[in-house]
């Protein structure tokens, strides 16, 4: 190979690597700022794995040689997305005072935005002072060193409902969330993610258990985007939510939509076939595929293959699993 051809080939290779490895990063520290982009984009898989609460992303195996071309493409797409992090911004534009017979408190409206995105990528939640306070206590237990210099708005004996105090807390809580999110171990922790998603998920699953599938689906579709962005490095984490959406669509007699979300859930379980949702999801997808006139034989083969490798155990249906989530 002559020198010009060698240089051209090397340039194309470098450009190909750059396209794969250059992703936006989330709240880099001073040390991360000085590292090459390619190293920053994938460092979540290298640093101190013993401190990560989200372990499933570290158990990723090599793709199975029996995968179809479509399955392999989906597998590698998910693999690459594990290195891609999303930067989120927190805004608290407004509040409202809630008065009950024996209590009165302020609800803070939190808008969570993905940088560089349009308004349809925002999530809106509400939390009260006691929710923030509980989060702070929980984080202090697990991340005492990281939380050492994090300040929290103190309670006051009087004036908690004055406009001045409420506005001060709005700014304080905005800065508080921004600071927590800037610390990798905290933003990836279950306690932080639960603070931002658990109340909505509890409400949704409560509606699902009560047969209110339309209301449950509405809430689940609202929260799934935020949950996915918060757990980008661990795609298996949103499988229960995706499966709950499948259950709602199926019970609302929307098989096409149920199958669509089922495919999303299955794609995250390609190499996690021991996951408790894998077999119930496969069984549901076989039923949906048959109903829709789609290929169900490949799904049936996966089910039979799993059964030959595993000892017979009792497996819940997808709906039975879903109604057990977030039970107090």
Tab-separated table of C-alpha atoms in Angstrom:
chain	number	residue	atom	x	y	z
A	1	UNK	CA	0.000	0.000	0.000
A	2	UNK	CA	1.477	3.425	-0.969
A	3	UNK	CA	1.757	6.258	1.522
A	4	UNK	CA	-1.270	8.238	0.212
A	5	UNK	CA	-3.548	5.164	0.417
A	6	UNK	CA	-2.287	4.371	3.912
A	7	UNK	CA	-3.013	7.942	5.089
A	8	UNK	CA	-6.488	7.859	3.544
A	9	UNK	CA	-7.352	4.556	5.201
A	10	UNK	CA	-6.053	5.772	8.551
A	11	UNK	CA	-8.078	8.971	8.258
A	12	UNK	CA	-11.285	7.029	7.474
A	13	UNK	CA	-10.684	4.734	10.443
A	14	UNK	CA	-10.190	7.666	12.818
A	15	UNK	CA	-13.334	9.358	11.505
A	16	UNK	CA	-15.315	6.151	12.030
A	17	UNK	CA	-14.101	5.821	15.614
A	18	UNK	CA	-14.851	9.490	16.247
A	19	UNK	CA	-18.449	9.093	15.089
A	20	UNK	CA	-19.001	6.216	17.506
A	21	UNK	CA	-17.199	7.511	20.556
A	22	UNK	CA	-17.897	11.249	20.513
A	23	UNK	CA	-20.989	11.820	22.615
A	24	UNK	CA	-22.165	14.626	24.884
A	25	UNK	CA	-21.160	14.168	28.520
A	26	UNK	CA	-22.998	14.947	31.708
A	27	UNK	CA	-21.790	17.547	34.171
A	28	UNK	CA	-18.047	16.839	33.841
A	29	UNK	CA	-15.781	17.430	36.779
A	30	UNK	CA	-12.567	19.467	36.506
A	31	UNK	CA	-10.574	16.290	35.945
A	32	UNK	CA	-13.003	15.075	33.285
A	33	UNK	CA	-12.729	18.395	31.443
A	34	UNK	CA	-9.066	17.666	30.751
A	35	UNK	CA	-9.638	14.177	29.348
A	36	UNK	CA	-10.175	13.335	25.646
A	37	UNK	CA	-13.828	13.172	24.643
A	38	UNK	CA	-13.716	9.509	23.746
A	39	UNK	CA	-12.386	8.651	27.187
A	40	UNK	CA	-14.987	10.789	28.956
A	41	UNK	CA	-17.877	9.301	27.011
A	42	UNK	CA	-17.242	5.787	28.252
A	43	UNK	CA	-15.663	6.375	31.645
A	44	UNK	CA	-18.888	5.484	33.487
A	45	UNK	CA	-18.017	1.873	32.709
A	46	UNK	CA	-14.476	2.114	34.079
A	47	UNK	CA	-14.438	4.065	37.302
A	48	UNK	CA	-15.032	2.427	40.686
A	49	UNK	CA	-17.648	-0.127	39.687
A	50	UNK	CA	-18.030	-1.180	43.311
A	51	UNK	CA	-19.785	2.090	44.084
A	52	UNK	CA	-22.410	1.824	41.349
A	53	UNK	CA	-25.940	1.034	42.350
A	54	UNK	CA	-26.778	0.197	38.752
A	55	UNK	CA	-24.967	-3.070	38.109
A	56	UNK	CA	-26.852	-4.577	35.194
A	57	UNK	CA	-24.956	-2.526	32.610
A	58	UNK	CA	-21.737	-4.194	33.736
A	59	UNK	CA	-23.003	-7.693	33.082
A	60	UNK	CA	-23.369	-7.176	29.342
A	61	UNK	CA	-22.112	-10.194	27.426
A	62	UNK	CA	-20.963	-10.659	23.869
A	63	UNK	CA	-23.847	-10.849	21.371
A	64	UNK	CA	-25.198	-14.303	20.735
A	65	UNK	CA	-24.084	-15.701	17.388
A	66	UNK	CA	-27.631	-16.912	16.723
A	67	UNK	CA	-29.037	-13.366	16.678
A	68	UNK	CA	-30.602	-12.144	13.431
A	69	UNK	CA	-29.186	-9.102	11.654
A	70	UNK	CA	-31.992	-6.936	13.041
A	71	UNK	CA	-31.370	-8.217	16.575
A	72	UNK	CA	-27.631	-7.561	16.270
A	73	UNK	CA	-28.250	-4.022	15.050
A	74	UNK	CA	-30.568	-3.368	17.996
A	75	UNK	CA	-28.068	-4.947	20.389
A	76	UNK	CA	-25.187	-2.727	19.255
A	77	UNK	CA	-27.434	0.321	19.222
A	78	UNK	CA	-28.178	-0.301	22.905
A	79	UNK	CA	-24.498	-0.963	23.605
A	80	UNK	CA	-23.476	2.380	22.129
A	81	UNK	CA	-26.245	4.207	23.989
A	82	UNK	CA	-24.800	2.976	27.294
A	83	UNK	CA	-21.803	5.249	26.707
A	84	UNK	CA	-23.955	8.205	25.697
A	85	UNK	CA	-25.036	10.370	28.602
A	86	UNK	CA	-27.710	13.021	28.626
A	87	UNK	CA	-27.284	16.304	30.409
A	88	UNK	CA	-30.375	17.416	32.292
A	89	UNK	CA	-31.307	20.850	33.596
A	90	UNK	CA	-33.642	21.518	36.512
A	91	UNK	CA	-35.992	24.505	36.707
A	92	UNK	CA	-38.509	25.388	39.445
A	93	UNK	CA	-40.709	28.046	37.838
A	94	UNK	CA	-43.672	28.011	40.206
A	95	UNK	CA	-45.195	26.722	43.418
A	96	UNK	CA	-48.613	26.156	44.899
A	97	UNK	CA	-49.824	26.036	48.482
A	98	UNK	CA	-51.829	22.946	49.418
A	99	UNK	CA	-54.158	23.116	52.396
A	100	UNK	CA	-55.765	20.102	54.002
A	101	UNK	CA	-57.810	19.929	57.174
A	102	UNK	CA	-54.789	19.323	59.402
A	103	UNK	CA	-51.865	20.288	57.183
A	104	UNK	CA	-50.552	22.968	54.891
A	105	UNK	CA	-47.496	22.758	52.652
A	106	UNK	CA	-45.884	24.125	49.497
A	107	UNK	CA	-45.581	22.038	46.317
A	108	UNK	CA	-42.641	22.950	44.082
A	109	UNK	CA	-43.107	22.423	40.349
A	110	UNK	CA	-39.908	20.939	38.897
A	111	UNK	CA	-39.306	20.972	35.158
A	112	UNK	CA	-36.551	18.640	33.995
A	113	UNK	CA	-35.137	19.515	30.583
A	114	UNK	CA	-32.720	17.720	28.326
A	115	UNK	CA	-30.165	20.159	26.964
A	116	UNK	CA	-30.366	20.771	23.260
A	117	UNK	CA	-33.862	19.297	22.994
A	118	UNK	CA	-37.311	20.638	22.236
A	119	UNK	CA	-40.093	21.106	24.784
A	120	UNK	CA	-41.531	17.641	24.140
A	121	UNK	CA	-38.499	16.172	25.935
A	122	UNK	CA	-39.249	17.865	29.238
A	123	UNK	CA	-40.692	16.194	32.310
A	124	UNK	CA	-42.787	17.930	34.962
A	125	UNK	CA	-43.095	16.698	38.554
A	126	UNK	CA	-44.070	18.204	41.907
A	127	UNK	CA	-42.334	17.731	45.250
A	128	UNK	CA	-42.767	19.278	48.685
A	129	UNK	CA	-40.159	20.356	51.240
A	130	UNK	CA	-40.424	17.091	53.170
A	131	UNK	CA	-39.645	15.126	49.978
A	132	UNK	CA	-36.418	17.089	49.499
A	133	UNK	CA	-35.624	16.668	53.187
A	134	UNK	CA	-36.055	12.880	52.997
A	135	UNK	CA	-33.826	12.737	49.910
A	136	UNK	CA	-31.137	14.710	51.708
A	137	UNK	CA	-31.179	12.391	54.739
A	138	UNK	CA	-30.998	9.304	52.518
A	139	UNK	CA	-28.087	10.655	50.502
A	140	UNK	CA	-26.192	11.627	53.645
A	141	UNK	CA	-26.387	8.010	54.804
A	142	UNK	CA	-24.850	6.640	51.626
A	143	UNK	CA	-22.716	9.499	50.324
A	144	UNK	CA	-21.500	11.283	53.434
A	145	UNK	CA	-18.196	12.289	51.834
A	146	UNK	CA	-19.719	13.551	48.587
A	147	UNK	CA	-22.443	15.431	50.503
A	148	UNK	CA	-20.027	17.077	52.917
A	149	UNK	CA	-20.231	20.523	51.302
A	150	UNK	CA	-23.841	20.332	50.088
A	151	UNK	CA	-26.102	22.749	51.938
A	152	UNK	CA	-29.812	22.214	52.442
A	153	UNK	CA	-32.437	24.936	53.084
A	154	UNK	CA	-33.293	24.980	56.757
A	155	UNK	CA	-36.788	24.967	58.142
A	156	UNK	CA	-37.987	28.143	59.776
A	157	UNK	CA	-40.332	28.439	62.725
A	158	UNK	CA	-42.393	31.136	61.036
A	159	UNK	CA	-42.812	32.602	57.584
A	160	UNK	CA	-42.658	29.330	55.652
A	161	UNK	CA	-45.510	30.446	53.413
A	162	UNK	CA	-44.369	33.990	52.704
A	163	UNK	CA	-43.489	34.868	49.132
A	164	UNK	CA	-39.931	35.751	50.150
A	165	UNK	CA	-39.195	32.382	51.787
A	166	UNK	CA	-40.855	30.423	48.974
A	167	UNK	CA	-38.825	32.251	46.323
A	168	UNK	CA	-35.617	31.662	48.273
A	169	UNK	CA	-36.364	27.962	48.471
A	170	UNK	CA	-37.205	27.765	44.784
A	171	UNK	CA	-33.712	29.002	43.952
A	172	UNK	CA	-32.111	26.891	46.672
A	173	UNK	CA	-33.790	23.660	45.527
A	174	UNK	CA	-32.892	24.378	41.897
A	175	UNK	CA	-29.213	24.770	42.848
A	176	UNK	CA	-29.476	21.717	45.119
A	177	UNK	CA	-30.708	19.450	42.314
A	178	UNK	CA	-28.149	20.851	39.895
A	179	UNK	CA	-25.346	20.141	42.354
A	180	UNK	CA	-26.557	16.599	43.095
A	181	UNK	CA	-26.830	15.831	39.405
A	182	UNK	CA	-23.287	17.067	38.798
A	183	UNK	CA	-21.947	14.251	41.035
A	184	UNK	CA	-21.829	11.013	39.066
A	185	UNK	CA	-22.375	8.526	41.882
A	186	UNK	CA	-25.319	10.482	43.221
A	187	UNK	CA	-27.118	11.060	39.914
A	188	UNK	CA	-26.824	7.335	39.164
A	189	UNK	CA	-27.944	6.252	42.626
A	190	UNK	CA	-31.303	4.592	43.180
A	191	UNK	CA	-32.192	7.104	45.899
A	192	UNK	CA	-31.802	10.090	43.583
A	193	UNK	CA	-33.648	8.388	40.712
A	194	UNK	CA	-36.439	7.299	43.068
A	195	UNK	CA	-36.882	10.881	44.256
A	196	UNK	CA	-37.555	11.977	40.676
A	197	UNK	CA	-39.707	9.046	39.532
A	198	UNK	CA	-41.041	6.877	42.360
A	199	UNK	CA	-44.149	8.896	43.408
A	200	UNK	CA	-45.436	8.904	39.818
A	201	UNK	CA	-44.646	5.221	39.354
A	202	UNK	CA	-46.396	4.338	42.610
A	203	UNK	CA	-49.493	6.210	41.443
A	204	UNK	CA	-49.396	4.528	38.037
A	205	UNK	CA	-49.060	1.020	39.471
A	206	UNK	CA	-51.822	1.772	41.951
A	207	UNK	CA	-54.092	2.664	39.019
A	208	UNK	CA	-53.008	-0.491	37.196
A	209	UNK	CA	-53.885	-2.672	40.193
A	210	UNK	CA	-57.261	-0.939	40.385
A	211	UNK	CA	-58.028	-1.617	36.731
A	212	UNK	CA	-57.684	2.062	35.762
A	213	UNK	CA	-55.547	1.224	32.729
A	214	UNK	CA	-56.093	4.493	30.846
A	215	UNK	CA	-54.943	6.598	33.811
A	216	UNK	CA	-52.057	4.217	34.551
A	217	UNK	CA	-50.914	4.349	30.930
A	218	UNK	CA	-51.056	8.144	30.878
A	219	UNK	CA	-48.741	8.386	33.906
A	220	UNK	CA	-46.384	5.647	32.718
A	221	UNK	CA	-45.927	7.307	29.334
A	222	UNK	CA	-45.122	10.576	31.110
A	223	UNK	CA	-42.500	9.047	33.386
A	224	UNK	CA	-40.831	6.582	30.999
A	225	UNK	CA	-38.896	9.293	29.145
A	226	UNK	CA	-37.425	10.734	32.325
A	227	UNK	CA	-36.728	7.301	33.770
A	228	UNK	CA	-34.906	6.304	30.585
A	229	UNK	CA	-32.736	9.442	30.576
A	230	UNK	CA	-31.842	8.993	34.227
A	231	UNK	CA	-30.856	5.338	33.756
A	232	UNK	CA	-29.164	5.640	30.355
A	233	UNK	CA	-26.209	3.536	31.474
A	234	UNK	CA	-28.518	0.732	32.620
A	235	UNK	CA	-31.145	-0.012	29.942
A	236	UNK	CA	-32.534	-2.995	31.878
A	237	UNK	CA	-33.732	-0.662	34.649
A	238	UNK	CA	-36.768	0.503	32.663
A	239	UNK	CA	-37.925	-2.988	31.658
A	240	UNK	CA	-40.606	-3.156	34.418
A	241	UNK	CA	-42.068	0.178	33.275
A	242	UNK	CA	-42.053	-0.884	29.622
A	243	UNK	CA	-43.789	-4.117	30.590
A	244	UNK	CA	-46.406	-2.249	32.621
A	245	UNK	CA	-47.122	-0.184	29.495
A	246	UNK	CA	-47.500	-3.452	27.548
A	247	UNK	CA	-50.008	-4.710	30.132
A	248	UNK	CA	-52.033	-1.477	29.954
A	249	UNK	CA	-52.148	-1.443	26.145
A	250	UNK	CA	-53.071	-5.128	26.062
A	251	UNK	CA	-55.927	-4.703	28.551
A	252	UNK	CA	-57.116	-1.640	26.629
A	253	UNK	CA	-57.190	-3.838	23.497
A	254	UNK	CA	-54.365	-2.002	21.739
A	255	UNK	CA	-52.297	-5.030	20.657
A	256	UNK	CA	-50.161	-3.134	18.136
A	257	UNK	CA	-49.022	-0.606	20.738
A	258	UNK	CA	-48.517	-3.387	23.283
A	259	UNK	CA	-46.316	-5.265	20.802
A	260	UNK	CA	-44.305	-2.103	20.043
A	261	UNK	CA	-43.403	-1.548	23.694
A	262	UNK	CA	-42.846	-5.264	24.184
A	263	UNK	CA	-40.204	-5.184	21.452
A	264	UNK	CA	-38.474	-2.309	23.251
A	265	UNK	CA	-38.431	-4.301	26.477
A	266	UNK	CA	-37.178	-7.477	24.767
A	267	UNK	CA	-34.340	-5.574	23.098
A	268	UNK	CA	-33.064	-4.650	26.558
A	269	UNK	CA	-33.160	-8.283	27.700
A	270	UNK	CA	-31.247	-9.879	24.810
A	271	UNK	CA	-28.347	-10.815	27.068
A	272	UNK	CA	-30.308	-10.811	30.330
A	273	UNK	CA	-32.425	-13.917	29.820
A	274	UNK	CA	-32.360	-14.691	33.545
A	275	UNK	CA	-34.276	-11.485	34.275
A	276	UNK	CA	-37.599	-12.151	36.008
A	277	UNK	CA	-39.515	-10.372	33.218
A	278	UNK	CA	-37.938	-12.262	30.307
A	279	UNK	CA	-40.153	-15.364	30.121
A	280	UNK	CA	-43.467	-13.626	30.994
A	281	UNK	CA	-42.651	-11.013	28.356
A	282	UNK	CA	-41.837	-13.683	25.761
A	283	UNK	CA	-45.121	-15.462	26.462
A	284	UNK	CA	-47.074	-12.217	26.110
A	285	UNK	CA	-45.247	-11.303	22.892
A	286	UNK	CA	-46.073	-14.720	21.384
A	287	UNK	CA	-49.768	-14.120	22.104
A	288	UNK	CA	-49.633	-10.597	20.657
A	289	UNK	CA	-47.686	-11.689	17.578
A	290	UNK	CA	-50.222	-14.431	16.857
A	291	UNK	CA	-53.087	-11.962	17.275
A	292	UNK	CA	-51.426	-9.429	14.942
A	293	UNK	CA	-50.431	-11.967	12.321
A	294	UNK	CA	-46.717	-11.454	12.981
A	295	UNK	CA	-43.951	-14.033	13.154
A	296	UNK	CA	-44.304	-15.775	16.499
A	297	UNK	CA	-42.258	-18.883	15.713
A	298	UNK	CA	-38.921	-17.189	16.457
A	299	UNK	CA	-40.295	-16.038	19.807
A	300	UNK	CA	-41.596	-19.551	20.470
A	301	UNK	CA	-38.146	-20.973	19.696
A	302	UNK	CA	-36.545	-18.612	22.226
A	303	UNK	CA	-39.073	-19.707	24.836
A	304	UNK	CA	-38.457	-23.402	24.197
A	305	UNK	CA	-34.689	-22.882	24.193
A	306	UNK	CA	-34.892	-21.158	27.592
A	307	UNK	CA	-37.039	-23.943	29.019
A	308	UNK	CA	-34.531	-26.615	27.983
A	309	UNK	CA	-31.703	-24.797	29.750
A	310	UNK	CA	-33.489	-23.893	32.988
A	311	UNK	CA	-35.026	-25.970	35.737
A	312	UNK	CA	-38.823	-25.805	35.736
A	313	UNK	CA	-39.924	-23.039	38.093
A	314	UNK	CA	-43.130	-21.183	38.608
A	315	UNK	CA	-43.253	-18.160	36.331
A	316	UNK	CA	-45.744	-15.361	36.895
A	317	UNK	CA	-47.621	-13.836	33.995
A	318	UNK	CA	-46.593	-10.382	32.858
A	319	UNK	CA	-49.635	-8.839	34.491
A	320	UNK	CA	-49.038	-10.701	37.777
A	321	UNK	CA	-45.496	-9.304	37.860
A	322	UNK	CA	-46.665	-5.782	37.050
A	323	UNK	CA	-49.256	-5.607	39.826
A	324	UNK	CA	-46.581	-6.636	42.348
A	325	UNK	CA	-44.378	-3.636	41.586
A	326	UNK	CA	-44.364	-0.794	44.111
A	327	UNK	CA	-46.612	-2.589	46.569
A	328	UNK	CA	-46.219	-0.885	49.958
